[in-house]
Amino acid sequence: MIPEKRSIAIMKELTIDKTKQTLMINGADVKNPLLLFLHGGPGTPQIGYVRHYQKELEQHFTVVHWDQRGSGLSYSKRIPHHSMTISHFISDAIQVTQWVLDHFSKTKLYLAGHSWGSVLALHVLQQRPELYYAYYGISQVVNPHYEESAAYHSIREMCDAKRASIVSKAIRFIGAPPWEKDIYHHIYRFCVELSRGGFTHHHRQALSIFFQMLTGNEYGIKNMHKFLNGHRFSKKHLTDELYLFNGFESIPFIRVPCFFISGRHDLIVPAEISKQFYQELEAPEKHWLQFENSAHTPHIEEPSLFASTLSRHALHHL
């Protein structure tokens, strides 16, 4: 049952396919529309820090975050390794959606997918479009191989004028993708972060996020081991399957209105690939939005702009 008071702030543990998975639900008014976030990664949940950045969003939506199977508060050593597949995650996401809709006596909600979560979202929308008013693809992943190649060449261009820099030397050392050695992937991601195109454009924001995780009520120091173990576990079992994804071939259309949000400085998922996908996609309504002061997490880096953008466009429930 929904509490009689209009605001809501709860943590909820669900059992989905015999695994315990955690939801966090927050909003100023339960009469507002529902917004379900599918977090990035694999294995990089947001519950540990995100409330600090969504105060304005909670004025317009009841926001639902979900630590996916094997991630964060949903991590457990007992999770079967064979269940760590995209198809299981799609099924989990649909079950989470249905539980939320039932709990709030609603028929549809808004769906947001960030990075890895945007891959899950595209599949979910293929299977159950009738459950969603609209979709927000944040740092939309389309083809990880294309995205790495585009980012690599962007960094090379940036480094041409700084041949003596550590990034220039490292990026030339590893050469163009694909890379067979894991160490080359780690060097590449190090270069992305140093080029200010990684998780956040401004490095102090990434430090702020880490501080929120350590000091917040949701995770705190006591649950950081779950975050770290879940991240490692999820990457190990899902990365290979993620690299097989090609949205250009497998997702020719989406049957709900779509809004794609990209950070101008993003080198993890460069805007040029997402925008090409957006241009080719068939949808009843579609919009392309670029946040000028963001890298890979525009909803965190520019939270006020994100909240105002969604509240302005999310009118499909009226």
PDB file of C-alpha atoms in Angstrom:
ATOM      1  CA  MET A   1       0.000   0.000   0.000  1.00  0.00           C
ATOM      2  CA  ILE A   2       1.094   3.566  -0.683  1.00  0.00           C
ATOM      3  CA  PRO A   3       1.559   5.629   2.512  1.00  0.00           C
ATOM      4  CA  GLU A   4      -1.062   8.300   3.160  1.00  0.00           C
ATOM      5  CA  LYS A   5       1.535  11.050   3.108  1.00  0.00           C
ATOM      6  CA  ARG A   6       2.224  12.366  -0.374  1.00  0.00           C
ATOM      7  CA  SER A   7       6.030  12.073  -0.355  1.00  0.00           C
ATOM      8  CA  ILE A   8       7.826   8.746  -0.458  1.00  0.00           C
ATOM      9  CA  ALA A   9      11.324   7.541   0.482  1.00  0.00           C
ATOM     10  CA  ILE A  10      11.688   3.774   0.773  1.00  0.00           C
ATOM     11  CA  MET A  11      14.138   0.969   0.182  1.00  0.00           C
ATOM     12  CA  LYS A  12      12.528  -2.275  -0.948  1.00  0.00           C
ATOM     13  CA  GLU A  13      13.990  -5.747  -1.409  1.00  0.00           C
ATOM     14  CA  LEU A  14      12.312  -7.910  -4.049  1.00  0.00           C
ATOM     15  CA  THR A  15      12.876 -11.560  -4.816  1.00  0.00           C
ATOM     16  CA  ILE A  16      13.168 -11.954  -8.584  1.00  0.00           C
ATOM     17  CA  ASP A  17      13.972 -15.332 -10.083  1.00  0.00           C
ATOM     18  CA  LYS A  18      15.181 -16.533  -6.649  1.00  0.00           C
ATOM     19  CA  THR A  19      17.593 -13.620  -6.215  1.00  0.00           C
ATOM     20  CA  LYS A  20      17.147 -10.698  -3.813  1.00  0.00           C
ATOM     21  CA  GLN A  21      17.299  -7.339  -5.568  1.00  0.00           C
ATOM     22  CA  THR A  22      17.058  -3.861  -4.054  1.00  0.00           C
ATOM     23  CA  LEU A  23      14.952  -0.870  -5.125  1.00  0.00           C
ATOM     24  CA  MET A  24      15.110   2.710  -3.873  1.00  0.00           C
ATOM     25  CA  ILE A  25      11.994   4.832  -4.460  1.00  0.00           C
ATOM     26  CA  ASN A  26      11.872   8.587  -3.787  1.00  0.00           C
ATOM     27  CA  GLY A  27       9.568  11.426  -4.716  1.00  0.00           C
ATOM     28  CA  ALA A  28       7.850  14.548  -3.402  1.00  0.00           C
ATOM     29  CA  ASP A  29       4.360  13.399  -4.421  1.00  0.00           C
ATOM     30  CA  VAL A  30       3.210   9.851  -5.177  1.00  0.00           C
ATOM     31  CA  LYS A  31       0.708  11.298  -7.662  1.00  0.00           C
ATOM     32  CA  ASN A  32       3.619  12.255  -9.924  1.00  0.00           C
ATOM     33  CA  PRO A  33       4.496   9.922 -12.812  1.00  0.00           C
ATOM     34  CA  LEU A  34       6.942   7.078 -12.203  1.00  0.00           C
ATOM     35  CA  LEU A  35      10.468   7.099 -13.645  1.00  0.00           C
ATOM     36  CA  LEU A  36      12.474   3.851 -13.582  1.00  0.00           C
ATOM     37  CA  PHE A  37      16.263   4.076 -14.013  1.00  0.00           C
ATOM     38  CA  LEU A  38      18.331   1.226 -15.455  1.00  0.00           C
ATOM     39  CA  HIS A  39      21.876   1.927 -14.269  1.00  0.00           C
ATOM     40  CA  GLY A  40      25.138   1.606 -16.180  1.00  0.00           C
ATOM     41  CA  GLY A  41      28.104  -0.686 -15.906  1.00  0.00           C
ATOM     42  CA  PRO A  42      27.729  -3.584 -16.127  1.00  0.00           C
ATOM     43  CA  GLY A  43      27.693  -3.449 -12.340  1.00  0.00           C
ATOM     44  CA  THR A  44      27.768   0.312 -11.664  1.00  0.00           C
ATOM     45  CA  PRO A  45      24.605   1.067  -9.653  1.00  0.00           C
ATOM     46  CA  GLN A  46      23.537   4.556  -8.552  1.00  0.00           C
ATOM     47  CA  ILE A  47      21.644   4.015  -5.295  1.00  0.00           C
ATOM     48  CA  GLY A  48      24.742   4.796  -3.231  1.00  0.00           C
ATOM     49  CA  TYR A  49      24.974   8.437  -4.349  1.00  0.00           C
ATOM     50  CA  VAL A  50      22.201   9.482  -6.702  1.00  0.00           C
ATOM     51  CA  ARG A  51      19.793  11.178  -4.274  1.00  0.00           C
ATOM     52  CA  HIS A  52      22.275  14.022  -3.855  1.00  0.00           C
ATOM     53  CA  TYR A  53      21.833  14.776  -7.572  1.00  0.00           C
ATOM     54  CA  GLN A  54      18.101  14.203  -8.096  1.00  0.00           C
ATOM     55  CA  LYS A  55      16.446  16.550  -5.598  1.00  0.00           C
ATOM     56  CA  GLU A  56      14.879  18.571  -8.410  1.00  0.00           C
ATOM     57  CA  LEU A  57      13.913  15.453 -10.375  1.00  0.00           C
ATOM     58  CA  GLU A  58      11.986  14.162  -7.345  1.00  0.00           C
ATOM     59  CA  GLN A  59       9.727  17.222  -7.538  1.00  0.00           C
ATOM     60  CA  HIS A  60       8.417  16.005 -10.898  1.00  0.00           C
ATOM     61  CA  PHE A  61       8.672  12.200 -10.698  1.00  0.00           C
ATOM     62  CA  THR A  62       8.574   9.334  -8.273  1.00  0.00           C
ATOM     63  CA  VAL A  63      12.050   8.035  -9.107  1.00  0.00           C
ATOM     64  CA  VAL A  64      12.829   4.323  -8.905  1.00  0.00           C
ATOM     65  CA  HIS A  65      16.422   3.072  -8.833  1.00  0.00           C
ATOM     66  CA  TRP A  66      17.235  -0.621  -8.968  1.00  0.00           C
ATOM     67  CA  ASP A  67      20.527  -2.290  -8.100  1.00  0.00           C
ATOM     68  CA  GLN A  68      20.502  -4.935 -10.833  1.00  0.00           C
ATOM     69  CA  ARG A  69      21.172  -8.629 -10.278  1.00  0.00           C
ATOM     70  CA  GLY A  70      24.720  -9.041  -8.953  1.00  0.00           C
ATOM     71  CA  SER A  71      25.295  -5.279  -8.449  1.00  0.00           C
ATOM     72  CA  GLY A  72      25.631  -3.180  -5.315  1.00  0.00           C
ATOM     73  CA  LEU A  73      23.047  -4.071  -2.684  1.00  0.00           C
ATOM     74  CA  SER A  74      21.795  -6.854  -4.981  1.00  0.00           C
ATOM     75  CA  TYR A  75      25.179  -8.591  -4.997  1.00  0.00           C
ATOM     76  CA  SER A  76      25.515 -12.029  -3.425  1.00  0.00           C
ATOM     77  CA  LYS A  77      28.028 -14.832  -3.770  1.00  0.00           C
ATOM     78  CA  ARG A  78      25.036 -17.149  -4.201  1.00  0.00           C
ATOM     79  CA  ILE A  79      23.883 -15.658  -7.507  1.00  0.00           C
ATOM     80  CA  PRO A  80      24.247 -18.387 -10.163  1.00  0.00           C
ATOM     81  CA  HIS A  81      26.877 -17.423 -12.718  1.00  0.00           C
ATOM     82  CA  HIS A  82      24.716 -18.808 -15.536  1.00  0.00           C
ATOM     83  CA  SER A  83      22.009 -16.241 -14.677  1.00  0.00           C
ATOM     84  CA  MET A  84      24.318 -13.318 -15.506  1.00  0.00           C
ATOM     85  CA  THR A  85      23.076 -12.862 -19.068  1.00  0.00           C
ATOM     86  CA  ILE A  86      21.364 -10.002 -20.872  1.00  0.00           C
ATOM     87  CA  SER A  87      18.205 -12.096 -21.303  1.00  0.00           C
ATOM     88  CA  HIS A  88      17.963 -12.597 -17.511  1.00  0.00           C
ATOM     89  CA  PHE A  89      18.450  -8.867 -16.935  1.00  0.00           C
ATOM     90  CA  ILE A  90      15.711  -8.024 -19.450  1.00  0.00           C
ATOM     91  CA  SER A  91      13.344 -10.366 -17.628  1.00  0.00           C
ATOM     92  CA  ASP A  92      14.350  -8.818 -14.278  1.00  0.00           C
ATOM     93  CA  ALA A  93      13.730  -5.286 -15.593  1.00  0.00           C
ATOM     94  CA  ILE A  94      10.251  -6.210 -16.823  1.00  0.00           C
ATOM     95  CA  GLN A  95       9.413  -7.823 -13.462  1.00  0.00           C
ATOM     96  CA  VAL A  96      10.656  -4.720 -11.614  1.00  0.00           C
ATOM     97  CA  THR A  97       8.494  -2.565 -13.892  1.00  0.00           C
ATOM     98  CA  GLN A  98       5.425  -4.685 -13.231  1.00  0.00           C
ATOM     99  CA  TRP A  99       5.990  -4.677  -9.462  1.00  0.00           C
ATOM    100  CA  VAL A 100       6.337  -0.878  -9.425  1.00  0.00           C
ATOM    101  CA  LEU A 101       3.229  -0.388 -11.556  1.00  0.00           C
ATOM    102  CA  ASP A 102       1.216  -2.722  -9.350  1.00  0.00           C
ATOM    103  CA  HIS A 103       2.496  -1.083  -6.150  1.00  0.00           C
ATOM    104  CA  PHE A 104       1.448   2.381  -7.312  1.00  0.00           C
ATOM    105  CA  SER A 105      -1.686   1.246  -9.190  1.00  0.00           C
ATOM    106  CA  LYS A 106      -0.395   2.669 -12.483  1.00  0.00           C
ATOM    107  CA  THR A 107      -0.512   1.276 -15.996  1.00  0.00           C
ATOM    108  CA  LYS A 108       2.682   2.827 -17.423  1.00  0.00           C
ATOM    109  CA  LEU A 109       5.895   4.535 -16.374  1.00  0.00           C
ATOM    110  CA  TYR A 110       8.790   6.473 -17.904  1.00  0.00           C
ATOM    111  CA  LEU A 111      11.979   4.510 -18.555  1.00  0.00           C
ATOM    112  CA  ALA A 112      15.546   5.849 -18.414  1.00  0.00           C
ATOM    113  CA  GLY A 113      18.594   3.789 -19.329  1.00  0.00           C
ATOM    114  CA  HIS A 114      22.151   4.957 -18.742  1.00  0.00           C
ATOM    115  CA  SER A 115      25.050   3.420 -20.716  1.00  0.00           C
ATOM    116  CA  TRP A 116      24.891  -0.380 -20.105  1.00  0.00           C
ATOM    117  CA  GLY A 117      21.352   0.222 -18.817  1.00  0.00           C
ATOM    118  CA  SER A 118      20.464   1.780 -22.159  1.00  0.00           C
ATOM    119  CA  VAL A 119      21.219  -1.561 -23.853  1.00  0.00           C
ATOM    120  CA  LEU A 120      18.840  -3.339 -21.480  1.00  0.00           C
ATOM    121  CA  ALA A 121      16.239  -0.632 -22.040  1.00  0.00           C
ATOM    122  CA  LEU A 122      16.256  -1.086 -25.818  1.00  0.00           C
ATOM    123  CA  HIS A 123      15.589  -4.813 -25.405  1.00  0.00           C
ATOM    124  CA  VAL A 124      12.889  -4.230 -22.790  1.00  0.00           C
ATOM    125  CA  LEU A 125      11.155  -1.771 -25.109  1.00  0.00           C
ATOM    126  CA  GLN A 126      11.200  -4.343 -27.896  1.00  0.00           C
ATOM    127  CA  GLN A 127       9.440  -6.881 -25.674  1.00  0.00           C
ATOM    128  CA  ARG A 128       7.004  -4.793 -23.620  1.00  0.00           C
ATOM    129  CA  PRO A 129       6.514  -1.302 -25.105  1.00  0.00           C
ATOM    130  CA  GLU A 130       2.990  -1.076 -23.684  1.00  0.00           C
ATOM    131  CA  LEU A 131       4.415  -0.672 -20.149  1.00  0.00           C
ATOM    132  CA  TYR A 132       6.192   2.630 -20.914  1.00  0.00           C
ATOM    133  CA  TYR A 133       5.125   6.190 -21.745  1.00  0.00           C
ATOM    134  CA  ALA A 134       8.487   7.193 -23.190  1.00  0.00           C
ATOM    135  CA  TYR A 135      12.192   6.366 -23.107  1.00  0.00           C
ATOM    136  CA  TYR A 136      15.237   8.444 -22.110  1.00  0.00           C
ATOM    137  CA  GLY A 137      18.474   6.994 -23.477  1.00  0.00           C
ATOM    138  CA  ILE A 138      21.348   8.589 -21.551  1.00  0.00           C
ATOM    139  CA  SER A 139      24.790   7.993 -23.114  1.00  0.00           C
ATOM    140  CA  GLN A 140      23.072   5.486 -25.387  1.00  0.00           C
ATOM    141  CA  VAL A 141      25.231   2.454 -26.161  1.00  0.00           C
ATOM    142  CA  VAL A 142      24.764   1.225 -29.738  1.00  0.00           C
ATOM    143  CA  ASN A 143      27.903  -0.711 -30.686  1.00  0.00           C
ATOM    144  CA  PRO A 144      30.802  -0.895 -28.189  1.00  0.00           C
ATOM    145  CA  HIS A 145      33.347  -1.636 -30.937  1.00  0.00           C
ATOM    146  CA  TYR A 146      32.360   1.469 -32.940  1.00  0.00           C
ATOM    147  CA  GLU A 147      32.330   3.554 -29.760  1.00  0.00           C
ATOM    148  CA  GLU A 148      35.828   2.501 -28.700  1.00  0.00           C
ATOM    149  CA  SER A 149      37.178   3.136 -32.176  1.00  0.00           C
ATOM    150  CA  ALA A 150      35.604   6.609 -32.361  1.00  0.00           C
ATOM    151  CA  ALA A 151      36.897   7.500 -28.888  1.00  0.00           C
ATOM    152  CA  TYR A 152      40.392   6.204 -29.661  1.00  0.00           C
ATOM    153  CA  HIS A 153      40.675   8.364 -32.772  1.00  0.00           C
ATOM    154  CA  SER A 154      39.281  11.398 -30.921  1.00  0.00           C
ATOM    155  CA  ILE A 155      41.938  11.018 -28.230  1.00  0.00           C
ATOM    156  CA  ARG A 156      44.649  10.578 -30.879  1.00  0.00           C
ATOM    157  CA  GLU A 157      43.547  13.839 -32.507  1.00  0.00           C
ATOM    158  CA  MET A 158      43.558  15.645 -29.162  1.00  0.00           C
ATOM    159  CA  CYS A 159      47.036  14.297 -28.460  1.00  0.00           C
ATOM    160  CA  ASP A 160      48.578  15.321 -31.782  1.00  0.00           C
ATOM    161  CA  ALA A 161      49.436  18.713 -30.327  1.00  0.00           C
ATOM    162  CA  LYS A 162      50.770  17.193 -27.091  1.00  0.00           C
ATOM    163  CA  ARG A 163      53.090  14.426 -28.211  1.00  0.00           C
ATOM    164  CA  ALA A 164      55.002  14.509 -24.944  1.00  0.00           C
ATOM    165  CA  SER A 165      51.956  13.993 -22.720  1.00  0.00           C
ATOM    166  CA  ILE A 166      51.392  10.744 -20.844  1.00  0.00           C
ATOM    167  CA  VAL A 167      48.073  10.237 -22.650  1.00  0.00           C
ATOM    168  CA  SER A 168      49.708  10.699 -26.041  1.00  0.00           C
ATOM    169  CA  LYS A 169      52.411   8.152 -25.243  1.00  0.00           C
ATOM    170  CA  ALA A 170      49.927   5.651 -23.768  1.00  0.00           C
ATOM    171  CA  ILE A 171      47.389   5.871 -26.583  1.00  0.00           C
ATOM    172  CA  ARG A 172      50.100   5.391 -29.208  1.00  0.00           C
ATOM    173  CA  PHE A 173      51.537   2.471 -27.264  1.00  0.00           C
ATOM    174  CA  ILE A 174      48.295   0.459 -27.243  1.00  0.00           C
ATOM    175  CA  GLY A 175      47.394   1.207 -30.874  1.00  0.00           C
ATOM    176  CA  ALA A 176      43.895   1.195 -32.343  1.00  0.00           C
ATOM    177  CA  PRO A 177      41.235  -1.264 -31.071  1.00  0.00           C
ATOM    178  CA  PRO A 178      40.313  -4.070 -30.871  1.00  0.00           C
ATOM    179  CA  TRP A 179      42.681  -5.006 -28.057  1.00  0.00           C
ATOM    180  CA  GLU A 180      43.280  -8.592 -27.071  1.00  0.00           C
ATOM    181  CA  LYS A 181      45.093  -7.825 -23.810  1.00  0.00           C
ATOM    182  CA  ASP A 182      43.061  -6.644 -20.820  1.00  0.00           C
ATOM    183  CA  ILE A 183      45.868  -4.297 -19.821  1.00  0.00           C
ATOM    184  CA  TYR A 184      45.345  -2.369 -23.066  1.00  0.00           C
ATOM    185  CA  HIS A 185      41.675  -1.855 -22.160  1.00  0.00           C
ATOM    186  CA  HIS A 186      42.739  -0.526 -18.752  1.00  0.00           C
ATOM    187  CA  ILE A 187      45.271   1.837 -20.352  1.00  0.00           C
ATOM    188  CA  TYR A 188      42.603   3.027 -22.795  1.00  0.00           C
ATOM    189  CA  ARG A 189      40.111   3.774 -19.986  1.00  0.00           C
ATOM    190  CA  PHE A 190      42.870   5.588 -18.080  1.00  0.00           C
ATOM    191  CA  CYS A 191      43.429   7.766 -21.161  1.00  0.00           C
ATOM    192  CA  VAL A 192      39.688   8.429 -21.454  1.00  0.00           C
ATOM    193  CA  GLU A 193      39.557   9.643 -17.838  1.00  0.00           C
ATOM    194  CA  LEU A 194      42.679  11.806 -18.184  1.00  0.00           C
ATOM    195  CA  SER A 195      41.187  13.324 -21.359  1.00  0.00           C
ATOM    196  CA  ARG A 196      38.168  14.413 -19.277  1.00  0.00           C
ATOM    197  CA  GLY A 197      35.797  12.289 -21.322  1.00  0.00           C
ATOM    198  CA  GLY A 198      35.133   9.588 -18.753  1.00  0.00           C
ATOM    199  CA  PHE A 199      32.602   9.145 -15.972  1.00  0.00           C
ATOM    200  CA  THR A 200      32.525  12.921 -15.429  1.00  0.00           C
ATOM    201  CA  HIS A 201      34.057  15.805 -17.384  1.00  0.00           C
ATOM    202  CA  HIS A 202      35.331  17.488 -14.210  1.00  0.00           C
ATOM    203  CA  HIS A 203      37.338  15.118 -12.028  1.00  0.00           C
ATOM    204  CA  ARG A 204      36.164  16.785  -8.821  1.00  0.00           C
ATOM    205  CA  GLN A 205      32.620  15.601  -9.598  1.00  0.00           C
ATOM    206  CA  ALA A 206      33.811  11.992  -9.665  1.00  0.00           C
ATOM    207  CA  LEU A 207      35.457  12.547  -6.265  1.00  0.00           C
ATOM    208  CA  SER A 208      32.208  14.063  -4.988  1.00  0.00           C
ATOM    209  CA  ILE A 209      30.265  10.989  -6.124  1.00  0.00           C
ATOM    210  CA  PHE A 210      32.720   8.712  -4.318  1.00  0.00           C
ATOM    211  CA  PHE A 211      32.350  10.842  -1.185  1.00  0.00           C
ATOM    212  CA  GLN A 212      28.550  10.563  -1.377  1.00  0.00           C
ATOM    213  CA  MET A 213      28.810   6.783  -1.579  1.00  0.00           C
ATOM    214  CA  LEU A 214      31.120   6.588   1.443  1.00  0.00           C
ATOM    215  CA  THR A 215      29.111   8.942   3.643  1.00  0.00           C
ATOM    216  CA  GLY A 216      25.525   8.328   2.478  1.00  0.00           C
ATOM    217  CA  ASN A 217      22.937   6.243   4.318  1.00  0.00           C
ATOM    218  CA  GLU A 218      22.260   3.993   1.323  1.00  0.00           C
ATOM    219  CA  TYR A 219      25.732   2.415   1.011  1.00  0.00           C
ATOM    220  CA  GLY A 220      28.256   3.895   3.404  1.00  0.00           C
ATOM    221  CA  ILE A 221      31.594   2.263   4.114  1.00  0.00           C
ATOM    222  CA  LYS A 222      29.872  -0.929   5.319  1.00  0.00           C
ATOM    223  CA  ASN A 223      28.441  -1.660   1.857  1.00  0.00           C
ATOM    224  CA  MET A 224      31.332  -0.546  -0.334  1.00  0.00           C
ATOM    225  CA  HIS A 225      32.573  -4.145  -0.506  1.00  0.00           C
ATOM    226  CA  LYS A 226      29.239  -5.097  -2.096  1.00  0.00           C
ATOM    227  CA  PHE A 227      29.647  -2.345  -4.670  1.00  0.00           C
ATOM    228  CA  LEU A 228      33.217  -3.364  -5.521  1.00  0.00           C
ATOM    229  CA  ASN A 229      32.533  -7.119  -5.563  1.00  0.00           C
ATOM    230  CA  GLY A 230      29.385  -6.625  -7.614  1.00  0.00           C
ATOM    231  CA  HIS A 231      31.195  -4.446 -10.110  1.00  0.00           C
ATOM    232  CA  ARG A 232      33.914  -7.040 -10.591  1.00  0.00           C
ATOM    233  CA  PHE A 233      31.404  -9.927 -10.760  1.00  0.00           C
ATOM    234  CA  SER A 234      29.157  -8.153 -13.294  1.00  0.00           C
ATOM    235  CA  LYS A 235      32.021  -7.082 -15.551  1.00  0.00           C
ATOM    236  CA  LYS A 236      33.411 -10.612 -15.577  1.00  0.00           C
ATOM    237  CA  HIS A 237      30.162 -12.241 -16.673  1.00  0.00           C
ATOM    238  CA  LEU A 238      28.534  -9.597 -18.885  1.00  0.00           C
ATOM    239  CA  THR A 239      31.272  -7.743 -20.773  1.00  0.00           C
ATOM    240  CA  ASP A 240      31.702 -10.327 -23.542  1.00  0.00           C
ATOM    241  CA  GLU A 241      27.975 -10.384 -24.269  1.00  0.00           C
ATOM    242  CA  LEU A 242      27.814  -6.583 -24.206  1.00  0.00           C
ATOM    243  CA  TYR A 243      30.500  -6.438 -26.904  1.00  0.00           C
ATOM    244  CA  LEU A 244      28.283  -8.554 -29.182  1.00  0.00           C
ATOM    245  CA  PHE A 245      25.556  -5.904 -29.134  1.00  0.00           C
ATOM    246  CA  ASN A 246      24.900  -3.962 -32.335  1.00  0.00           C
ATOM    247  CA  GLY A 247      21.852  -1.740 -32.063  1.00  0.00           C
ATOM    248  CA  PHE A 248      22.097  -0.707 -35.708  1.00  0.00           C
ATOM    249  CA  GLU A 249      21.192  -4.267 -36.668  1.00  0.00           C
ATOM    250  CA  SER A 250      19.013  -5.456 -33.792  1.00  0.00           C
ATOM    251  CA  ILE A 251      16.953  -2.339 -32.897  1.00  0.00           C
ATOM    252  CA  PRO A 252      15.521  -0.772 -36.075  1.00  0.00           C
ATOM    253  CA  PHE A 253      12.526   0.780 -34.260  1.00  0.00           C
ATOM    254  CA  ILE A 254      11.113   1.676 -30.860  1.00  0.00           C
ATOM    255  CA  ARG A 255       7.356   1.922 -30.397  1.00  0.00           C
ATOM    256  CA  VAL A 256       7.387   4.701 -27.772  1.00  0.00           C
ATOM    257  CA  PRO A 257       8.585   8.335 -27.863  1.00  0.00           C
ATOM    258  CA  CYS A 258      12.381   8.494 -27.419  1.00  0.00           C
ATOM    259  CA  PHE A 259      14.712  11.141 -26.033  1.00  0.00           C
ATOM    260  CA  PHE A 260      18.460  10.652 -26.364  1.00  0.00           C
ATOM    261  CA  ILE A 261      20.733  12.634 -24.044  1.00  0.00           C
ATOM    262  CA  SER A 262      24.479  12.769 -24.657  1.00  0.00           C
ATOM    263  CA  GLY A 263      27.303  14.619 -22.936  1.00  0.00           C
ATOM    264  CA  ARG A 264      29.373  16.652 -25.390  1.00  0.00           C
ATOM    265  CA  HIS A 265      32.656  15.459 -23.856  1.00  0.00           C
ATOM    266  CA  ASP A 266      31.732  11.762 -23.548  1.00  0.00           C
ATOM    267  CA  LEU A 267      34.512   9.469 -24.754  1.00  0.00           C
ATOM    268  CA  ILE A 268      33.030   6.300 -23.272  1.00  0.00           C
ATOM    269  CA  VAL A 269      30.022   6.508 -25.581  1.00  0.00           C
ATOM    270  CA  PRO A 270      30.874   9.216 -28.155  1.00  0.00           C
ATOM    271  CA  ALA A 271      27.875  11.217 -29.307  1.00  0.00           C
ATOM    272  CA  GLU A 272      28.578  10.616 -33.005  1.00  0.00           C
ATOM    273  CA  ILE A 273      27.632   6.923 -32.716  1.00  0.00           C
ATOM    274  CA  SER A 274      24.525   7.531 -30.590  1.00  0.00           C
ATOM    275  CA  LYS A 275      23.387  10.297 -32.923  1.00  0.00           C
ATOM    276  CA  GLN A 276      23.743   8.098 -35.996  1.00  0.00           C
ATOM    277  CA  PHE A 277      21.556   5.493 -34.281  1.00  0.00           C
ATOM    278  CA  TYR A 278      19.004   8.188 -33.352  1.00  0.00           C
ATOM    279  CA  GLN A 279      18.896   9.408 -36.949  1.00  0.00           C
ATOM    280  CA  GLU A 280      18.284   5.914 -38.360  1.00  0.00           C
ATOM    281  CA  LEU A 281      15.822   4.799 -35.682  1.00  0.00           C
ATOM    282  CA  GLU A 282      12.101   4.606 -36.382  1.00  0.00           C
ATOM    283  CA  ALA A 283       9.966   5.901 -33.503  1.00  0.00           C
ATOM    284  CA  PRO A 284       6.632   7.699 -33.075  1.00  0.00           C
ATOM    285  CA  GLU A 285       8.546  10.684 -31.709  1.00  0.00           C
ATOM    286  CA  LYS A 286      12.264  11.223 -31.153  1.00  0.00           C
ATOM    287  CA  HIS A 287      14.534  13.986 -29.896  1.00  0.00           C
ATOM    288  CA  TRP A 288      18.301  14.454 -29.643  1.00  0.00           C
ATOM    289  CA  LEU A 289      19.679  16.469 -26.713  1.00  0.00           C
ATOM    290  CA  GLN A 290      23.324  17.314 -25.975  1.00  0.00           C
ATOM    291  CA  PHE A 291      24.478  18.554 -22.579  1.00  0.00           C
ATOM    292  CA  GLU A 292      27.406  20.874 -23.171  1.00  0.00           C
ATOM    293  CA  ASN A 293      29.161  20.536 -19.802  1.00  0.00           C
ATOM    294  CA  SER A 294      28.985  16.764 -19.370  1.00  0.00           C
ATOM    295  CA  ALA A 295      30.920  13.648 -20.259  1.00  0.00           C
ATOM    296  CA  HIS A 296      29.420  10.193 -19.603  1.00  0.00           C
ATOM    297  CA  THR A 297      26.905  11.026 -16.836  1.00  0.00           C
ATOM    298  CA  PRO A 298      24.895  14.081 -17.944  1.00  0.00           C
ATOM    299  CA  HIS A 299      22.062  13.307 -15.507  1.00  0.00           C
ATOM    300  CA  ILE A 300      24.576  13.595 -12.642  1.00  0.00           C
ATOM    301  CA  GLU A 301      26.835  16.318 -14.035  1.00  0.00           C
ATOM    302  CA  GLU A 302      23.995  18.688 -14.982  1.00  0.00           C
ATOM    303  CA  PRO A 303      21.136  17.546 -12.718  1.00  0.00           C
ATOM    304  CA  SER A 304      19.044  20.726 -12.940  1.00  0.00           C
ATOM    305  CA  LEU A 305      19.126  20.684 -16.730  1.00  0.00           C
ATOM    306  CA  PHE A 306      18.286  16.982 -16.687  1.00  0.00           C
ATOM    307  CA  ALA A 307      15.311  17.512 -14.360  1.00  0.00           C
ATOM    308  CA  SER A 308      13.946  20.459 -16.326  1.00  0.00           C
ATOM    309  CA  THR A 309      14.412  18.619 -19.631  1.00  0.00           C
ATOM    310  CA  LEU A 310      12.478  15.579 -18.457  1.00  0.00           C
ATOM    311  CA  SER A 311       9.732  17.563 -16.755  1.00  0.00           C
ATOM    312  CA  ARG A 312       9.289  19.634 -19.908  1.00  0.00           C
ATOM    313  CA  HIS A 313       9.066  16.639 -22.250  1.00  0.00           C
ATOM    314  CA  ALA A 314       7.392  14.036 -20.037  1.00  0.00           C
ATOM    315  CA  LEU A 315       3.794  14.863 -20.827  1.00  0.00           C
ATOM    316  CA  HIS A 316       2.665  11.535 -22.230  1.00  0.00           C
ATOM    317  CA  HIS A 317       0.785  10.538 -19.057  1.00  0.00           C
ATOM    318  CA  LEU A 318      -1.470  13.631 -19.126  1.00  0.00           C
TER     319      LEU A 318
END
